[in-house]
Every structure is written in C-alpha cells, then in structure tokens.
Short mmCIF file of C-alpha atoms in Angstrom, two decimals:
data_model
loop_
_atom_site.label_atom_id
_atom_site.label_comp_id
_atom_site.label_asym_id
_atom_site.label_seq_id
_atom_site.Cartn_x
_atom_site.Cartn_y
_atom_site.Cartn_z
CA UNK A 1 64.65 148.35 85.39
CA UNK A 2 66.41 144.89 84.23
CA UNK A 3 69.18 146.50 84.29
CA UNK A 4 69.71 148.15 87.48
CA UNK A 5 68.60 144.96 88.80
CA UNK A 6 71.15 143.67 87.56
CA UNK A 7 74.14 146.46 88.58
CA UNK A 8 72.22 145.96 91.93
CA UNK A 9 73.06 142.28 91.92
CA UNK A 10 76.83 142.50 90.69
CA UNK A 11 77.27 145.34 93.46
CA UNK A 12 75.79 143.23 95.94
CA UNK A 13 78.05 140.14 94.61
CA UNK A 14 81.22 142.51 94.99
CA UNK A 15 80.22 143.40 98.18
CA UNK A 16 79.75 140.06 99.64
CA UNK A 17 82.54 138.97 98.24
CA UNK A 18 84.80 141.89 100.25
CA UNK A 19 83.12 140.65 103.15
CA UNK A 20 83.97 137.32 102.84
CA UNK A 21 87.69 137.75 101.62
CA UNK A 22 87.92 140.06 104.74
CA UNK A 23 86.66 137.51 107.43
CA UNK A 24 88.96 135.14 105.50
CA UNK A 25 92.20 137.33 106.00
CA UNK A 26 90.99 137.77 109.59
CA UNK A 27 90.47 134.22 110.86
CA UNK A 28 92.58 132.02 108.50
CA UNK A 29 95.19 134.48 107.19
CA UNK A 30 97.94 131.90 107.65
CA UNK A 31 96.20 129.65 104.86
CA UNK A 32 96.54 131.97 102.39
CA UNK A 33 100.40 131.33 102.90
CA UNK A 34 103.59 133.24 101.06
CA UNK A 35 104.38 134.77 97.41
CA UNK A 36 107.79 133.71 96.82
CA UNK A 37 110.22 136.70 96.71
CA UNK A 38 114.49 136.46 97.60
CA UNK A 39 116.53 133.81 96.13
CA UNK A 40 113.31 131.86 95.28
CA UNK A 41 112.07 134.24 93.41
CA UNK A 42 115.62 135.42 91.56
CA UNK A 43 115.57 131.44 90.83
CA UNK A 44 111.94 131.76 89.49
CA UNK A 45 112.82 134.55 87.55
CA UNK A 46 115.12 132.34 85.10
CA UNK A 47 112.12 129.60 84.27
CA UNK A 48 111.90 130.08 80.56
CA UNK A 49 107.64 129.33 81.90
CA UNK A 50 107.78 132.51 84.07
CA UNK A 51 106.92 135.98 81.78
CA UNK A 52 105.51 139.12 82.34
CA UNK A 53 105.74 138.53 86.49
CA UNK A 54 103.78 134.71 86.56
CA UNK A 55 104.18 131.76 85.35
CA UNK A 56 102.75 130.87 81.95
CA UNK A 57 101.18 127.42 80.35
CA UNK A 58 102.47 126.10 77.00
CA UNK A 59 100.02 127.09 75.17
CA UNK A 60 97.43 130.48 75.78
CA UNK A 61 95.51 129.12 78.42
CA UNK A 62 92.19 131.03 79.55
CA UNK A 63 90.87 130.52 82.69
CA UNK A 64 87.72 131.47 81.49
CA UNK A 65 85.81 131.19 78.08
CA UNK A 66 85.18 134.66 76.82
CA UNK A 67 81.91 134.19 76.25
CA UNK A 68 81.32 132.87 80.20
CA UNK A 69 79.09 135.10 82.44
CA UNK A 70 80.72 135.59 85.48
CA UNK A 71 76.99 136.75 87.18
CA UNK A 72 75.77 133.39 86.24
CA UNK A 73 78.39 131.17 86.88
CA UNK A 74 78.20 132.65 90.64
CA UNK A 75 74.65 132.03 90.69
CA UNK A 76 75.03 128.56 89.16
CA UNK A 77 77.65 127.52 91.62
CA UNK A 78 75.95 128.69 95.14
CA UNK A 79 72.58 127.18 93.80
CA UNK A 80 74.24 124.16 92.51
CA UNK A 81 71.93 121.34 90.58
CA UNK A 82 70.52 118.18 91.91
CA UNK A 83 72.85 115.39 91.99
CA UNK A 84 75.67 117.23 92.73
CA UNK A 85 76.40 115.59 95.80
CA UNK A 86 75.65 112.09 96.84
CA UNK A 87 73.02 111.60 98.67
CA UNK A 88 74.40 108.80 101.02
CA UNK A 89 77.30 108.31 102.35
CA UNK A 90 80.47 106.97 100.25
CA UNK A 91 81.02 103.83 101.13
CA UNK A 92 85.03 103.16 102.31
CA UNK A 93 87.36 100.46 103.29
CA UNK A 94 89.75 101.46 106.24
CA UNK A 95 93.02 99.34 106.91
CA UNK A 96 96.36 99.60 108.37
CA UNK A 97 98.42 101.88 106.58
CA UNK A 98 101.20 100.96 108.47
CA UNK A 99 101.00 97.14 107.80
CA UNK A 100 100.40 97.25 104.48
CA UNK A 101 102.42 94.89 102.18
CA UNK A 102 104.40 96.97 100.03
CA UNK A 103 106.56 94.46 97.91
CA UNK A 104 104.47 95.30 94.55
CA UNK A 105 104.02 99.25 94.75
CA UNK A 106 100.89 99.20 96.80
CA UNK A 107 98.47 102.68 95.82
CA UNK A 108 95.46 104.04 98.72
CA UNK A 109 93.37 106.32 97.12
CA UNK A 110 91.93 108.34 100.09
CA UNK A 111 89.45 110.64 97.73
CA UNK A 112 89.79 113.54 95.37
CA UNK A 113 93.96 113.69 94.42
CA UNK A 114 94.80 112.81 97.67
CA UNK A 115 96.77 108.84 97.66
CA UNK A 116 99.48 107.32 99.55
CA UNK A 117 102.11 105.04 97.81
CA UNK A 118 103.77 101.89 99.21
CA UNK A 119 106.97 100.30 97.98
CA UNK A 120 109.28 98.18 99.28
CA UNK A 121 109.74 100.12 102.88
CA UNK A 122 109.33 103.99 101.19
CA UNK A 123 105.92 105.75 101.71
CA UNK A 124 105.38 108.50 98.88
CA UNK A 125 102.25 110.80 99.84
CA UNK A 126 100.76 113.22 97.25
CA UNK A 127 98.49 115.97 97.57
CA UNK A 128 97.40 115.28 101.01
CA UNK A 129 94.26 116.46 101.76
CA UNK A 130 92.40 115.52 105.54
CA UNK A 131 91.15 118.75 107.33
CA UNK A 132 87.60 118.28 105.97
CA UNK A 133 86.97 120.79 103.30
CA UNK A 134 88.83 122.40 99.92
CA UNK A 135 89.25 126.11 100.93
CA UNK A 136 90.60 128.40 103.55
CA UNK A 137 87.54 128.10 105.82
CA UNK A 138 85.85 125.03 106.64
CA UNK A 139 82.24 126.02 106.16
CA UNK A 140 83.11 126.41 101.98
CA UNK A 141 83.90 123.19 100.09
CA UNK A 142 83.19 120.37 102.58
CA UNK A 143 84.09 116.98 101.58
CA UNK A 144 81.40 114.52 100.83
CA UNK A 145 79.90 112.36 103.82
CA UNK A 146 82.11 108.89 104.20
CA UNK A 147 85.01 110.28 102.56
CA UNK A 148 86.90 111.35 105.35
CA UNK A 149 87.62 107.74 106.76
CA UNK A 150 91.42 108.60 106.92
CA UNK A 151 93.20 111.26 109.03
CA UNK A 152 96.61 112.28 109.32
CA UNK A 153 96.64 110.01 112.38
CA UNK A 154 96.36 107.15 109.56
CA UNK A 155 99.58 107.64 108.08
CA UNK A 156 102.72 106.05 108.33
CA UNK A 157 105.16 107.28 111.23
CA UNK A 158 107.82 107.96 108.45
CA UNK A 159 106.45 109.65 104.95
CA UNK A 160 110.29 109.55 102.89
CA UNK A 161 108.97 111.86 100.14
CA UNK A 162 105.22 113.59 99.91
CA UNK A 163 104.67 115.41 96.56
CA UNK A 164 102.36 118.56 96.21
CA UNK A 165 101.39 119.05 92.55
CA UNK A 166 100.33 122.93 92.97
CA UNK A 167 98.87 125.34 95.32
CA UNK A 168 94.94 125.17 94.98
CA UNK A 169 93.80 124.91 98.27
CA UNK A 170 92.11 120.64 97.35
CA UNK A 171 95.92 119.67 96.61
CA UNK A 172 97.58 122.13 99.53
CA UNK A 173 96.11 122.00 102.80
CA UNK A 174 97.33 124.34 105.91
CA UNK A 175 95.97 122.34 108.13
CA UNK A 176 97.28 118.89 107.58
CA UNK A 177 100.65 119.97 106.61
CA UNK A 178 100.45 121.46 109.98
CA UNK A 179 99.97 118.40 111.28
CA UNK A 180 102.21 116.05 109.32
CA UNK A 181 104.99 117.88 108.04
CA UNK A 182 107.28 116.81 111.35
CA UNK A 183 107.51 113.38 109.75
CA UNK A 184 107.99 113.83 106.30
CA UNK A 185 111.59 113.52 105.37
CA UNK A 186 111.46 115.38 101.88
CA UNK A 187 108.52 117.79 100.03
CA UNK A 188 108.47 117.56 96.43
CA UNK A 189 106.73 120.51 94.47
CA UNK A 190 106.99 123.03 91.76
CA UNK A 191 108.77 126.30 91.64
CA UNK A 192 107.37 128.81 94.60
CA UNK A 193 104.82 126.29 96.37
CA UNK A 194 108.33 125.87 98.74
CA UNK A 195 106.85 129.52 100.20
CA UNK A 196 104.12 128.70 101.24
CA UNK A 197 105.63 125.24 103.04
CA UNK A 198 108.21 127.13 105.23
CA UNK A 199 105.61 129.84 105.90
CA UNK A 200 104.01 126.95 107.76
CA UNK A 201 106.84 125.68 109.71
CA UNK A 202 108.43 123.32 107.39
CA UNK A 203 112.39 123.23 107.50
CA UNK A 204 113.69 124.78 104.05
CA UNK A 205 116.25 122.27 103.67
CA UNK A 206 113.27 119.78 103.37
CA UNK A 207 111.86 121.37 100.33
CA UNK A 208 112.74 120.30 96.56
CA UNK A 209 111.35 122.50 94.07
CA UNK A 210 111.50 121.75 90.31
CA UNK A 211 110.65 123.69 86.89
CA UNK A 212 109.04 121.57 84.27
CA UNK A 213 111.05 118.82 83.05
CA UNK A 214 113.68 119.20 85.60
CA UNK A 215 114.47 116.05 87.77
CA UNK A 216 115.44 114.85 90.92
CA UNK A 217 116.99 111.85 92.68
CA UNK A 218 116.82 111.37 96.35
CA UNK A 219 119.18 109.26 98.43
CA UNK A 220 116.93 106.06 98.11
CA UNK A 221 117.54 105.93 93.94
CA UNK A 222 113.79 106.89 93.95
CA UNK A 223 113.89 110.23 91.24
CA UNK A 224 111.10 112.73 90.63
CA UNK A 225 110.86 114.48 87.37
CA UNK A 226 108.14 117.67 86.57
CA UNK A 227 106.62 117.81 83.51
CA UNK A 228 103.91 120.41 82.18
CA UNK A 229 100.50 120.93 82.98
CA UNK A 230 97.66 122.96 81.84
CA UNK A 231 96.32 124.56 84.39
CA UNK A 232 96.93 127.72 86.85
CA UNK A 233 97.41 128.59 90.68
CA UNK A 234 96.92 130.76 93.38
CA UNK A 235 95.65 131.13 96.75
CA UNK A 236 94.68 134.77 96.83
CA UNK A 237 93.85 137.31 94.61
CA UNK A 238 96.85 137.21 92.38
CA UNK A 239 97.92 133.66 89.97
CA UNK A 240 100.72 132.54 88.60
CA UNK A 241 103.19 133.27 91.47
CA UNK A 242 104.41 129.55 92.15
CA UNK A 243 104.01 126.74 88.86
CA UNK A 244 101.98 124.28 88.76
CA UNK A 245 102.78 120.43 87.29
CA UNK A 246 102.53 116.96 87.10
CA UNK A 247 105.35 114.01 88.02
CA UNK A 248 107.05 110.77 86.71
CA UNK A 249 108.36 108.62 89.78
CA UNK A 250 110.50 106.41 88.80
CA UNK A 251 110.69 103.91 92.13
CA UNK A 252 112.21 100.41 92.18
CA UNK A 253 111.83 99.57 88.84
CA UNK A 254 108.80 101.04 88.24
CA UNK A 255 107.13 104.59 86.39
CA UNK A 256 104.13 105.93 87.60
CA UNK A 257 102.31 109.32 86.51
CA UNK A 258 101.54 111.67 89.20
CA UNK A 259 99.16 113.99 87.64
CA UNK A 260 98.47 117.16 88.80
CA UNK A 261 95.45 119.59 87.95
CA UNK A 262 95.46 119.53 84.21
CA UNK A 263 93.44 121.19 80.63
CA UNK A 264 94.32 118.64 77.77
CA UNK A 265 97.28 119.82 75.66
CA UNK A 266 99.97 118.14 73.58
CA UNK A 267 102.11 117.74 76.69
CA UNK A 268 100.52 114.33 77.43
CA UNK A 269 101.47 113.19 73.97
CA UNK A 270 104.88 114.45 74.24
CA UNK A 271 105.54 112.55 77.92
CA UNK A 272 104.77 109.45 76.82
CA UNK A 273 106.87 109.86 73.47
CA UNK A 274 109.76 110.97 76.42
CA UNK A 275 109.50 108.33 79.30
CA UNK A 276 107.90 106.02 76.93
CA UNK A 277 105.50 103.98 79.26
CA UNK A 278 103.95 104.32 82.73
CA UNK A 279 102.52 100.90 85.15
CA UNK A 280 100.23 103.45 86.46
CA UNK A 281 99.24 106.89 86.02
CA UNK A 282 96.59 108.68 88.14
CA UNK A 283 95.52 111.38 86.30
CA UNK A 284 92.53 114.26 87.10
CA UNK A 285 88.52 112.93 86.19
CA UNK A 286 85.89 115.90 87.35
CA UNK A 287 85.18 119.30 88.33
CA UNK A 288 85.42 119.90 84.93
CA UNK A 289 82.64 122.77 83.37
CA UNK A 290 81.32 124.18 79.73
CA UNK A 291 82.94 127.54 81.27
CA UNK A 292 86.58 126.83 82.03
CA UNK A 293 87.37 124.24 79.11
CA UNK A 294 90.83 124.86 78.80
CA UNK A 295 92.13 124.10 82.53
CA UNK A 296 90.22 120.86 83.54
CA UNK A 297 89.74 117.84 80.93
CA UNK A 298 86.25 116.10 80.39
CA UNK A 299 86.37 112.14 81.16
CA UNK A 300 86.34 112.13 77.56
CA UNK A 301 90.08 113.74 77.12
CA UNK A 302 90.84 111.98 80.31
CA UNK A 303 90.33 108.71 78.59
CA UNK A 304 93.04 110.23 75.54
CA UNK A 305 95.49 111.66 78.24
CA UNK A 306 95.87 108.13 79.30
CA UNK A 307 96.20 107.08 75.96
CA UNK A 308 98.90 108.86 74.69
CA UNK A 309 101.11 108.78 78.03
CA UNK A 310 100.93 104.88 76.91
CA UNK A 311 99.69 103.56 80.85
CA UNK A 312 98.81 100.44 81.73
CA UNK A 313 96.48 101.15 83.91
CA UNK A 314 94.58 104.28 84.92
CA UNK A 315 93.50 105.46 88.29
CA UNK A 316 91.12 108.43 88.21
CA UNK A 317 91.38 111.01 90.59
CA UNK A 318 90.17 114.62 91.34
CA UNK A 319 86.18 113.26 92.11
CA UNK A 320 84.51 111.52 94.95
CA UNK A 321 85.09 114.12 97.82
CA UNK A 322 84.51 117.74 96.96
CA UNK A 323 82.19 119.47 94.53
CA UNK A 324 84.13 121.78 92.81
CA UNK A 325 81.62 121.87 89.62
CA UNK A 326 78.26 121.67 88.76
CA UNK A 327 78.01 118.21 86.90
CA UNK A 328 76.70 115.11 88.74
CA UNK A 329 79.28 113.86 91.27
CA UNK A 330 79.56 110.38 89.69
CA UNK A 331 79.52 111.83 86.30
CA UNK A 332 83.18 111.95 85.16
CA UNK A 333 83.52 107.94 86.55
CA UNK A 334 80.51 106.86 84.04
CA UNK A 335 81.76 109.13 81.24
CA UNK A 336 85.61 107.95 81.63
CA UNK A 337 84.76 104.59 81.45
CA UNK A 338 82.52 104.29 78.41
CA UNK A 339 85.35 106.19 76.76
CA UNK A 340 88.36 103.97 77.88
CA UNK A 341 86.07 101.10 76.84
CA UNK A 342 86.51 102.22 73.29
CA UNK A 343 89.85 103.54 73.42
CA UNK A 344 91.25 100.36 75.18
CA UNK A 345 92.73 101.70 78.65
CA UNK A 346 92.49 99.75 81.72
CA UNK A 347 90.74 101.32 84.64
CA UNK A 348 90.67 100.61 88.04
CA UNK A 349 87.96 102.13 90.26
CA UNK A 350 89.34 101.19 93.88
CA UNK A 351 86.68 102.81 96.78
CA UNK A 352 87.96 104.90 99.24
CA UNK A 353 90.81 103.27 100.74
CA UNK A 354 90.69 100.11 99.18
CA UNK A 355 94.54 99.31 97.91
CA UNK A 356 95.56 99.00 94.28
CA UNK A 357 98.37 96.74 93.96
CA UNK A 358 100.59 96.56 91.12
CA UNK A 359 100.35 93.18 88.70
CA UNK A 360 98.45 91.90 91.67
CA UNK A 361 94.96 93.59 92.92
CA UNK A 362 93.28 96.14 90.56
CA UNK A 363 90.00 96.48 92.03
CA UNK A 364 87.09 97.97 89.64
CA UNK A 365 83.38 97.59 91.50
CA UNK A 366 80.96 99.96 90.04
CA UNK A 367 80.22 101.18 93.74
CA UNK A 368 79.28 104.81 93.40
CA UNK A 369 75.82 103.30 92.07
#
C-alpha cells in the first residue's frame, strides 16, 4: 500500500510537472532563450572546460548528493518551513542613481546578486535582476516584499559595461534585459550566455564572451577577466550548454571580485595566489541546502572564500530577495558573520540600496533583525 502511494505520488509529481513545463513553453517561451550552436558553438567546442557536449567544473561536481530524495526535496521546497521569508517588509534606502558621486568606486546593492557600480563617470551593472520574481513565470519565485525599490527606470541613462555571471534565471532576466539592453554599451558573460542575449534583441557586436581565465579590456582601460566557478547552468531541461563564472574588474586603479553562483573549491585559493588582492569582492551567502553541497557554499565557506581571495572587504550577496532554499532567510547573514569574526574579514552589510563606498562609507547595521 506504502508503496503505491508512493508511485502514485511520483506519477502525480511527473505529471504536474509536464503541465507546468508546458504552460511555461506556451506563455513565456521566449525566456527560456537559445542553446548556442554556429560559430559560437564551434568556438565553445575548443574550451578545454567543455567535454562530452557541456561544459564541465574543475573538479566532479554533483548537482545533487546521491543520497538526496528527489520526492522529498519537492515536498520540502513547495511546503517550505517557517521563517523562510520575512515576515515584514525589507526595509530600503532609494537615491539617485544618476547623481551619485562616483570618485571612490561607489557599490548599490539592489538585493540578491543584483548591484550597480560607480566609478569615476563608468556605470558597471551585474546580474540585473528587476521584473519581480526568479523564474520564467512570475507567480514562481517572487521577490521578498520591500525589495523591489529599484526598477530599470532607476538606472543610469548610459550602463558602459553590465556583466551576467551565468544563465540561472535570478542572475538572467528576459524581462529587464528587454527593457535595458538599448542602453548598455557592452555585455560581459561567459561562453554561450551571448545566445540567449541576441535571442532577445541585443546587437551581437555588443556581446563579449569569455572562457575561464580569459580577459578582456574595453576602450575605457577598464578589463574583465573570468575565472572558475563551481556551479552549473541551464534554463531548460538540458545544463551545461553556456559556462558559468565569476570576474576580476580591474577599474581605475582598483580590483574587485565579481562572484558568480559558486560550490567552494580550490579555485578561490588559486585567484587570490593569481591577482593577489581584491578592495572588494562580493561573493554568493544563501540558498545554500544539506542536498546540493557541492554547488552553493554555506556562510561558513563563504567566510574562507573571502579569505583566501585575500579581500578587504566583503559584500555578501545571493540573499535578501528570493527564497531559493529552505533555511531561514536571514540565516546565511548571521552565520557569515560569526565566521568572518573569527577568521578576520571585514563585512559590510549595506540595506537595500544603501551605497558602499570605497575607503569612505562601509555601512554594516544589523537591520534584517
């Protein structure tokens, strides 16, 4: 009896889940964007990180631990745990993008990876995410009440470079690049994501894609190099088509770690012993989970990331907007900074909005109390 319950239930599950995919392809197709194929895919071909027809992490990377229970996980995250979510609304500080002094690199942290950096006349945005939710439909992964102070409305008339770390729908987002693409002058991603950009309009000669530890330099001196992460992609049914990574910007004098989606590895070790140190790095702190150990980092290896990259100061990102996992929303914030306490690295904990400034403003209230 238990046990046809329990085919009952998976077949159920599969069937829901054919359902949903299929209203998906129906209403939002367009989100799911491109696989790469052509010259972009003869060029990802010769990645020595692309075998057996996807890309590949340094190490073996499972999504999943092998002991995980796919039927419960999928029960755990639809009937997600108390404290999940905040139950008020984030509190935020909205100014003028556009004014904003920008002669020390000035950082906006607008929730989850999403940030906008000013320096010295150049606007860098990464991972811009301001439609309202973390999926192809907007009824799945809402953001969290008060975190959607900022629009694409916000931004600066002119965005020089905007960098998109991979393709996970919370870091690529149809519907603002939709709406802001017209004004960027130059996209920044990994190998493949570029697919998925001119599939939504944006001009191909505005797309720079880059293989891990392969670099850039735009006409403003401001150079962009990917290095590894741990981690996966996809949009569909199928991973690995397009890379995934993280990226040093090196900007009027100064380095600064763009981290992408990222499992702890030896590749955080090995950046810092290459580029040596970083003035900031804002690196990935939640929707991490005892089942998928290997692609997300607990605040704990957060804390060593940070460490070993040799920052000066850490900004932690990936939390405060979408549930993606079933800890406590301000989890990964307490956890991260007991653990930087002991290991020494300076944190900043800006709210919503509120500018970090460079050897100037480095704001750290304990506001998600």
């Amino acid at each position: 009896m238990r046990k046809s319950l329990q085919q009952f239930m998976i077949t159920s599950f599969g069937i829901l889940v054919v359902l949903t995919l299929g209203t998906i392809i129906f209403i939002q197709q367009p989100a799911f964007g491109k696989d790469p194929k052509g010259k972009r895919l003869e060029r990802i071909k010769q990645s020595p990180n692309y075998k057996d027809g996807a890309f590949q992490n340094e190490h073996p990377t499972e999504m999943m631990r092998k002991e995980a229970s796919y039927t419960k996980m999928t029960w755990e995250l639809i009937n997600k745990p108390d404290g999940n979510k905040p139950q008020m609304e984030l509190p935020s500080v909205k100014i003028n993008l556009k004014t904003l002094s920008d002669e020390k690199p000035s950082i906006v942290w607008f929730g989850h990876s999403s940030y906008l950096i000013k320096t010295k006349g150049k606007n860098i945005l990464v991972d811009p995410v301001f439609s309202g939710y973390a999926s192809p439909i907007s009824f799945v992964g809402k953001s969290f009440t008060g975190s959607d102070v900022y629009s694409v409305n916000d931004m600066p008339d002119s965005i020089d470079i905007c960098i998109i770390t991979h393709n996970h729908y919370d870091h690529l987002d149809y519907r603002t690049i939709q709406k802001i693409h017209p004004r960027v002058k130059q996209f920044y991603t990994a190998l493949g994501v570029g697919a998925d950009l001119e599939d939504w309009g944006v001009d191909a000669n505005k797309i720079v894609e880059l293989d891990w530890w392969e670099g850039n330099t735009n006409k403003d001196s401001i150079r962009i190099t990917a290095v590894p992460a741990r981690h996966f992609s996809g949009r569909g049914l199928t991973r690995g088509k397009t890379l995934w990574a993280a990226y040093v910007l090196d900007v009027n004098g100064y380095r600064i770690f763009v981290g992408g989606d990222s499992g702890y590895d030896s590749h955080f070790k090995a950046i810092g012993e290459i580029f040596g140190s970083f003035d900031i790095a804002m690196i990935e702190c939640g929707q991490y989970g005892k089942d998928w150990p290997l692609i997300h980092m607990t605040p704990e290896e957060t804390a060593t990331a940070a460490k070993e990259i040799n920052t000066k100061v850490l900004l932690p990102v990936h939390w405060a907007k979408f549930s993606l996992a079933l800890h406590p929303w301000n989890e990964p914030i307490d956890r991260l900074l007991k653990a930087t306490a002991e290991n020494g690295v300076a944190v900043t904990t800006p709210l919503i909005g509120e500018p970090v400034i460079l050897e100037n403003t480095l704001p750290n209230k304990v506001w998600w109390k």
